[in-house]
Every structure is written in C-alpha cells, then in structure tokens.
Coordinates of C-alpha atoms in Angstrom, one line a residue:
X1 CA 7.4 1.4 18.4
X2 CA 7.7 0.1 21.8
X3 CA 11.6 1.3 21.6
X4 CA 10.9 4.5 20.1
X5 CA 10.0 7.7 22.2
X6 CA 6.0 7.3 21.0
X7 CA 3.0 6.9 23.4
X8 CA 0.2 5.0 21.8
X9 CA -3.8 5.2 22.1
X10 CA -5.7 2.5 20.8
X11 CA -9.4 3.9 19.7
X12 CA -12.1 1.0 19.5
X13 CA -15.6 1.1 20.1
X14 CA -16.0 -2.4 19.6
X15 CA -13.4 -4.1 21.2
X16 CA -11.9 -2.0 24.0
X17 CA -11.8 -4.9 26.7
X18 CA -10.2 -7.3 24.5
X19 CA -7.8 -4.8 23.2
X20 CA -7.1 -4.0 27.0
X21 CA -6.5 -7.4 28.0
X22 CA -4.1 -7.8 25.1
X23 CA -2.0 -4.8 26.5
X24 CA -1.8 -6.3 29.9
X25 CA -0.5 -9.7 28.7
X26 CA 1.7 -7.9 26.6
X27 CA 3.1 -5.5 29.5
X28 CA 2.7 -2.6 27.3
X29 CA 0.5 -0.3 29.7
X30 CA 3.3 2.0 30.1
X31 CA 3.2 2.9 26.3
X32 CA -0.2 1.9 25.0
X33 CA -3.5 3.0 26.4
X34 CA -7.0 1.9 25.1
X35 CA -10.2 4.3 24.6
X36 CA -13.6 3.6 23.2
X37 CA -14.6 7.4 22.9
X38 CA -12.5 9.8 21.1
X39 CA -13.4 12.6 23.5
X40 CA -11.6 10.8 26.2
X41 CA -8.0 11.3 24.1
X42 CA -5.9 13.7 27.0
X43 CA -2.6 13.8 25.0
X44 CA -1.6 15.6 21.6
X45 CA -2.0 13.1 18.8
X46 CA 0.7 13.4 16.0
X47 CA 0.2 10.4 13.9
X48 CA -2.7 7.8 13.4
X49 CA -3.0 4.1 11.7
X50 CA -6.2 3.5 10.4
X51 CA -7.1 -0.5 10.5
X52 CA -10.6 -0.5 11.0
X53 CA -13.4 -1.7 8.7
X54 CA -13.2 -0.6 5.2
X55 CA -16.5 1.3 5.4
X56 CA -15.5 3.2 8.4
X57 CA -12.0 4.3 6.5
X58 CA -13.5 7.4 5.1
X59 CA -15.1 9.0 8.3
X60 CA -11.9 7.8 10.2
X61 CA -9.1 9.8 7.9
X62 CA -11.5 12.6 7.3
X63 CA -11.6 12.8 11.5
X64 CA -7.8 12.5 11.8
X65 CA -7.3 15.1 9.1
X66 CA -9.8 17.7 10.4
X67 CA -7.3 17.1 13.7
X68 CA -4.2 17.9 11.6
X69 CA -3.2 14.5 12.3
X70 CA -0.7 12.5 9.9
X71 CA -2.4 9.5 8.6
X72 CA -1.4 6.0 7.5
X73 CA -4.1 3.7 6.0
X74 CA -4.6 0.0 5.6
X75 CA -5.3 -1.5 2.3
X76 CA -7.6 -0.4 0.6
X77 CA -7.7 3.5 1.4
X78 CA -11.1 4.0 0.0
X79 CA -13.4 2.2 -2.2
X80 CA -13.7 4.5 -5.2
X81 CA -11.6 7.2 -6.6
X82 CA -14.2 10.3 -5.7
X83 CA -13.6 9.4 -2.0
X84 CA -10.2 9.2 -2.4
X85 CA -9.4 12.2 -4.2
X86 CA -11.4 14.3 -1.7
X87 CA -9.3 13.0 1.2
X88 CA -6.2 13.5 -0.7
X89 CA -7.3 17.3 -1.5
X90 CA -8.3 17.7 1.9
X91 CA -5.1 16.5 3.3
X92 CA -3.2 18.4 1.0
X93 CA -5.0 21.8 2.0
X94 CA -4.3 20.8 5.7
X95 CA -0.8 20.3 4.8
X96 CA -1.2 16.7 6.9
X97 CA 0.6 13.7 5.5
X98 CA -1.7 10.9 4.1
X99 CA -0.3 7.7 3.0
X100 CA -1.3 4.1 2.1
X101 CA -0.1 1.0 4.1
X102 CA 1.4 -1.4 0.8
X103 CA 2.9 -3.9 2.9
X104 CA 4.7 -5.9 -0.1
X105 CA 6.5 -2.5 -0.9
X106 CA 8.9 -3.1 2.3
X107 CA 9.0 -6.8 1.5
X108 CA 13.0 -7.4 0.7
X109 CA 12.1 -10.6 -1.2
X110 CA 10.1 -9.2 -3.8
X111 CA 13.0 -6.3 -4.3
X112 CA 15.5 -9.8 -4.7
X113 CA 13.1 -11.3 -7.3
X114 CA 13.2 -7.8 -8.9
X115 CA 16.8 -8.0 -9.5
X116 CA 17.0 -11.8 -10.4
X117 CA 15.2 -10.7 -13.6
X118 CA 17.1 -10.5 -16.4
X119 CA 17.6 -6.7 -17.6
X120 CA 17.8 -7.5 -21.1
X121 CA 15.2 -9.7 -21.4
X122 CA 12.0 -8.3 -22.0
X123 CA 8.7 -9.4 -20.0
X124 CA 6.0 -11.3 -22.2
X125 CA 3.6 -11.9 -19.8
X126 CA 2.6 -12.0 -15.9
X127 CA 0.4 -14.2 -14.1
X128 CA -0.3 -13.8 -10.1
X129 CA -2.5 -16.3 -8.3
X130 CA -3.9 -15.1 -5.1
X131 CA -5.8 -17.6 -2.9
X132 CA -7.1 -17.6 0.7
X133 CA -8.3 -21.3 2.3
X134 CA -11.9 -21.5 3.6
X135 CA -10.5 -21.6 7.0
X136 CA -6.8 -20.7 8.3
X137 CA -5.1 -19.8 11.3
X138 CA -2.7 -16.9 11.0
X139 CA -0.8 -15.5 13.8
X140 CA -2.6 -17.9 16.2
X141 CA -5.7 -16.3 15.2
X142 CA -8.6 -17.5 12.8
X143 CA -8.4 -15.6 9.8
X144 CA -11.7 -13.9 8.5
X145 CA -12.6 -11.9 5.9
X146 CA -15.0 -8.5 5.5
X147 CA -18.3 -10.1 3.6
X148 CA -18.6 -6.3 2.7
X149 CA -15.3 -6.0 0.9
X150 CA -15.5 -7.8 -2.4
X151 CA -12.4 -10.1 -3.4
X152 CA -11.0 -7.5 -6.1
X153 CA -11.4 -4.7 -3.6
X154 CA -9.7 -6.6 -0.7
X155 CA -6.6 -7.8 -3.1
X156 CA -6.2 -5.3 -5.9
X157 CA -4.1 -2.9 -3.6
X158 CA -1.8 -5.8 -3.0
X159 CA -1.5 -7.2 -6.7
X160 CA -1.0 -3.3 -7.8
X161 CA 1.9 -2.6 -5.6
X162 CA 3.6 -5.6 -6.8
X163 CA 3.0 -5.2 -10.1
X164 CA 4.4 -1.7 -9.9
X165 CA 7.8 -3.4 -8.8
X166 CA 8.0 -5.5 -11.9
X167 CA 6.4 -3.8 -15.1
X168 CA 8.6 -1.7 -17.0
X169 CA 5.9 1.0 -17.4
X170 CA 4.4 3.3 -14.7
X171 CA 1.7 1.7 -12.5
X172 CA -0.6 4.6 -13.6
X173 CA -0.6 3.1 -17.3
X174 CA -2.1 0.0 -16.3
X175 CA -5.4 -0.8 -17.8
X176 CA -8.3 -3.3 -17.0
X177 CA -9.6 -5.5 -19.9
X178 CA -12.2 -7.8 -18.7
X179 CA -13.0 -9.8 -15.5
X180 CA -14.8 -13.3 -14.9
X181 CA -16.1 -14.8 -11.9
X182 CA -17.3 -18.4 -10.4
X183 CA -18.6 -19.4 -7.1
X184 CA -20.9 -16.3 -6.3
X185 CA -17.9 -14.1 -6.5
X186 CA -15.4 -16.0 -4.2
X187 CA -13.2 -16.5 -7.6
X188 CA -12.2 -14.1 -9.8
X189 CA -10.0 -13.7 -12.8
X190 CA -9.2 -10.3 -14.1
X191 CA -7.1 -9.7 -17.5
X192 CA -4.9 -6.3 -17.2
X193 CA -2.4 -5.2 -19.1
X194 CA 1.0 -2.6 -19.2
X195 CA 2.4 -1.4 -22.5
X196 CA 2.1 -4.7 -24.8
X197 CA 2.2 -6.8 -21.4
X198 CA -0.8 -9.1 -20.5
X199 CA -1.5 -9.9 -17.1
X200 CA -3.5 -12.4 -15.7
X201 CA -4.7 -12.3 -12.2
X202 CA -6.4 -15.4 -10.3
X203 CA -8.2 -14.8 -6.8
X204 CA -10.2 -17.0 -4.6
X205 CA -11.5 -17.1 -1.4
X206 CA -12.7 -20.2 0.1
X207 CA -9.9 -22.2 -1.5
X208 CA -8.4 -25.1 -0.7
X209 CA -4.7 -23.9 0.6
X210 CA -3.2 -20.7 0.8
X211 CA -1.1 -19.6 -2.6
X212 CA 0.8 -16.3 -3.5
X213 CA 2.6 -16.9 -6.6
X214 CA 4.1 -14.3 -9.0
X215 CA 5.2 -15.9 -12.5
X216 CA 6.7 -14.2 -15.3
X217 CA 7.7 -15.3 -18.9
X218 CA 10.4 -13.4 -21.0
X219 CA 10.7 -13.1 -24.6
X220 CA 13.8 -15.4 -24.4
X221 CA 11.3 -18.1 -23.3
X222 CA 12.7 -17.9 -19.9
X223 CA 10.2 -18.3 -16.9
X224 CA 10.8 -16.4 -13.5
X225 CA 8.6 -17.1 -10.3
X226 CA 8.5 -16.7 -6.7
X227 CA 6.2 -18.5 -4.5
X228 CA 5.8 -16.3 -1.1
X229 CA 2.8 -18.5 0.3
X230 CA 5.3 -18.9 3.1
X231 CA 7.3 -15.7 3.6
X232 CA 9.9 -14.9 2.7
X233 CA 9.5 -17.6 -0.1
X234 CA 11.6 -19.3 -2.9
X235 CA 12.4 -17.9 -6.1
X236 CA 12.7 -20.2 -9.3
X237 CA 14.3 -19.5 -12.6
X238 CA 12.9 -22.2 -15.4
X239 CA 12.0 -24.2 -12.4
X240 CA 15.5 -24.2 -10.7
X241 CA 15.9 -22.8 -7.1
X242 CA 17.8 -19.7 -7.4
X243 CA 17.3 -17.9 -4.2
X244 CA 16.0 -18.7 -0.8
X245 CA 15.9 -15.9 1.7
X246 CA 18.4 -16.6 4.8
X247 CA 18.1 -13.4 6.8
X248 CA 14.2 -13.5 7.5
X249 CA 13.8 -13.1 10.9
X250 CA 17.2 -11.5 11.5
X251 CA 16.0 -8.1 10.4
X252 CA 12.9 -5.9 10.9
X253 CA 9.9 -7.5 9.3
X254 CA 8.1 -5.4 6.7
X255 CA 5.4 -4.1 8.8
X256 CA 8.0 -2.7 11.3
X257 CA 9.9 -1.2 8.2
X258 CA 6.5 0.4 6.9
X259 CA 5.5 1.9 10.2
X260 CA 8.8 3.2 10.9
X261 CA 9.1 4.8 7.9
X262 CA 5.8 6.5 8.3
X263 CA 6.9 7.8 11.8
X264 CA 10.2 9.0 10.2
X265 CA 7.8 11.2 7.9
X266 CA 6.2 12.5 10.6
X267 CA 8.8 13.3 12.5
X268 CA 11.4 14.7 9.9
X269 CA 9.2 15.4 6.8
X270 CA 11.4 12.8 5.3
X271 CA 9.5 11.0 2.4
X272 CA 9.8 7.3 1.4
X273 CA 8.9 6.4 -2.2
X274 CA 7.3 3.3 -0.7
X275 CA 4.2 5.8 0.9
X276 CA 3.5 7.4 -2.3
X277 CA -0.1 7.5 -3.2
X278 CA -0.1 6.7 -7.2
X279 CA -0.8 3.1 -6.3
X280 CA -3.8 3.5 -4.3
X281 CA -5.1 5.9 -6.6
X282 CA -4.5 3.9 -9.9
X283 CA -6.0 0.8 -7.6
X284 CA -9.3 3.2 -6.9
X285 CA -9.7 4.1 -10.8
X286 CA -9.5 0.3 -11.7
X287 CA -12.1 -0.3 -9.1
X288 CA -14.6 2.3 -10.2
X289 CA -14.4 0.4 -13.8
X290 CA -14.3 -3.2 -12.5
X291 CA -17.1 -2.9 -9.6
X292 CA -20.3 -2.5 -12.3
X293 CA -19.0 -5.1 -13.9
X294 CA -18.4 -7.6 -11.2
X295 CA -21.9 -6.5 -9.7
X296 CA -23.7 -7.0 -12.9
X297 CA -21.6 -10.7 -13.6
X298 CA -22.4 -11.6 -9.7
X299 CA -26.1 -11.1 -10.3
X300 CA -26.2 -13.1 -13.6
X301 CA -24.2 -15.9 -11.7
X302 CA -27.0 -16.1 -8.9
X303 CA -29.7 -15.8 -11.2
X304 CA -28.6 -19.5 -12.8
X305 CA -30.6 -22.0 -11.0
X306 CA -28.5 -24.5 -11.7
X307 CA -26.1 -23.2 -9.1
X308 CA -28.6 -24.2 -6.3
X309 CA -27.7 -27.9 -7.0
X310 CA -23.9 -27.6 -8.2
X311 CA -22.6 -24.7 -6.2
X312 CA -24.5 -24.2 -2.9
X313 CA -21.5 -22.9 -1.2
X314 CA -21.0 -20.1 -4.0
X315 CA -24.9 -19.7 -3.6
X316 CA -24.3 -18.7 0.1
X317 CA -21.3 -16.9 -0.7
X318 CA -22.7 -14.4 -3.1
X319 CA -25.5 -14.2 -1.1
X320 CA -23.7 -13.1 2.0
X321 CA -21.5 -10.8 0.1
X322 CA -24.4 -9.1 -1.4
X323 CA -26.6 -8.9 1.9
X324 CA -23.5 -7.6 3.6
X325 CA -22.7 -4.8 0.9
X326 CA -26.5 -3.7 1.1
X327 CA -26.2 -3.8 5.1
X328 CA -22.8 -1.7 4.6
X329 CA -24.6 1.0 2.3
X330 CA -28.0 1.3 4.5
X331 CA -30.1 -0.2 1.7
X332 CA -33.1 -2.6 1.8
X333 CA -33.6 -4.6 -1.6
X334 CA -36.1 -6.7 -2.3
X335 CA -35.5 -10.1 -3.5
X336 CA -36.9 -9.4 -7.0
X337 CA -34.6 -6.3 -7.4
X338 CA -31.4 -8.3 -6.2
X339 CA -31.8 -11.0 -8.6
X340 CA -32.8 -8.7 -11.5

C-alpha cells in the first residue's frame, strides 16, 4: 500500500500511542496517520479494513457503510447470519462493497495442491487438523487469542475457505452433522459433509505445537496431503513429497494480494471471486447451528467434577471463555445458572 497512491488513517482508541510508535519506527508518517477519535478524520475515506475485536465488527462495519465507505472485514465477518445479512442488505442498499478477508483464497500453494488432486479420482474423505500452541511467537510478537471468541468461530472461516477450493460441490451445500469437545472447549471435533463426502475437522487451542494439515483420501486409495504449518508448506501423495513451493518470498504474499484485490475493487469496480461473501454467509449459518450445541456440551463438560482433578487447565480455559462471552454480552450470570 505504501507504493500506491493511497493515504492511510489508522483508527484505534485502545492503542493509538503504540501504533504511532510503530509508524515512526517504520518511517511511514508521510503516508500513515493514527487517530483515536473518528471525528478527527479530515480527508475523504474510500476504503476501510476492519481488524478490531470481533465483538466490535458489526458496529464498525455499520459506521463505515453509513459513510458510504467500502469495507473489507477480517474473519469472522460476524458471529451469526442475522447480523451478517443485515450488513449485506445495508451494503446493497447503499451500493457499497462489503467483502470478507479470506486469506487462504489468495494462497498459491493451496491452488497447487488442488491441481495435483487427480481429476479422475473421486474424493472419499477429507480431514483437517488445526492446532495453535499455548505459547507462540508469530512475526516477533506473542500470539494471543480472544477468549470471548470460541474456537469454532475463530477458525471455521479458514476451514470453509479451504474446503471451498477442494470439494466438488458448492460450499453452500456443506452440512453440519455433530461436534464433540474436550479441555473446556479448547479442543473441538467437527463432523461435516459435502454431498456424500465426510469431512472431519479437529481444532485445538493450547496444543503442544502449531499444526495446519489438510488430508484427502480418494476412492482409488490414494492419499493427498498438504502440511502448511510453516508456509508455503509441503505437498505429499501417498506419503511421497511431490511439491515444495520455491517461489515463496519472491512474489507478493497472500495478505498483499488480498488487500490489492480489495483496493482494485474500490478503484475500478473489478470483482474478484475470492472476495465473494458466500463462504462468510455459509460460515455464519453453520455457527448458528453449532453454537447452541457447543455451549450445551461445554456446560456439561464443566459440570463433570472429575475434570477438577484430571484437567484443571481445561476448567480454567472453559471458565475464562464463558466469562469473556458473558462480559462481551454485558450479562451477569450466577454460578448456579452457569453450570446448569
């Protein structure tokens, strides 16, 4: 963006001093300014990228749409389909672009994996493993998660965007079957399906090591997998390494491609299929189905007093998540109501 003819305003009421320090350190003051009050905006804003806490997404998007500003939103766009449909309808009425930031739709290594899948083979099963360690440093910063954002809502947008690249049926046809959880909700297993293809998804926070693994078994018995724990990852067929991305770092990274695609849409109206909202909408529809079941099973797990002895870390995680959700929703729930 620094190379383009854009000036950037960063609005952050919580960390304006830290952001200003970052701007100064990176010699960006001529292109970037930081404000802590929206009334301080002096110039016309054409595009906004929403990257704040998920609980603030709807209000931030709503404000931008009211100003006639095109919006890109980090995942998840919203936590339920009611909120998302409201925003999408408003964007349509305002004739303003509202798009999701599905980063994996801009990853070349996943398209290379898709090309390696033999077209005459039919997919028999799909499995995805997605794990974050308890303590992780990413891009020189300690990575933390939003405790009020349960793990399914946090990662399902990624899962759905990746699935959209490999399943033969439209992503909107994906169905939710069941879920199980352990460790207070820090570990979740999802059973999905697309047509007659079963899809198993394993997600875990506070794991022992980072993991990003997609595995596909075909009807001929072949197995295809891509481990992109460390991007751009490695592709295997029947356990044999067949592709190792060599151009990573020589071309624009996925985030740059994604932002450029959004800015091109704002500048010229040229649409990119990777910015369509169908995946975000389907994700919200699935979250509508999953959350009541997830919440009930988490409460049931926490009521099991054996976990006070066998999994105190899970108890702490589950209570922290539930308390964060309560605070986010401005609700005070008595302990008796919480466990029952």
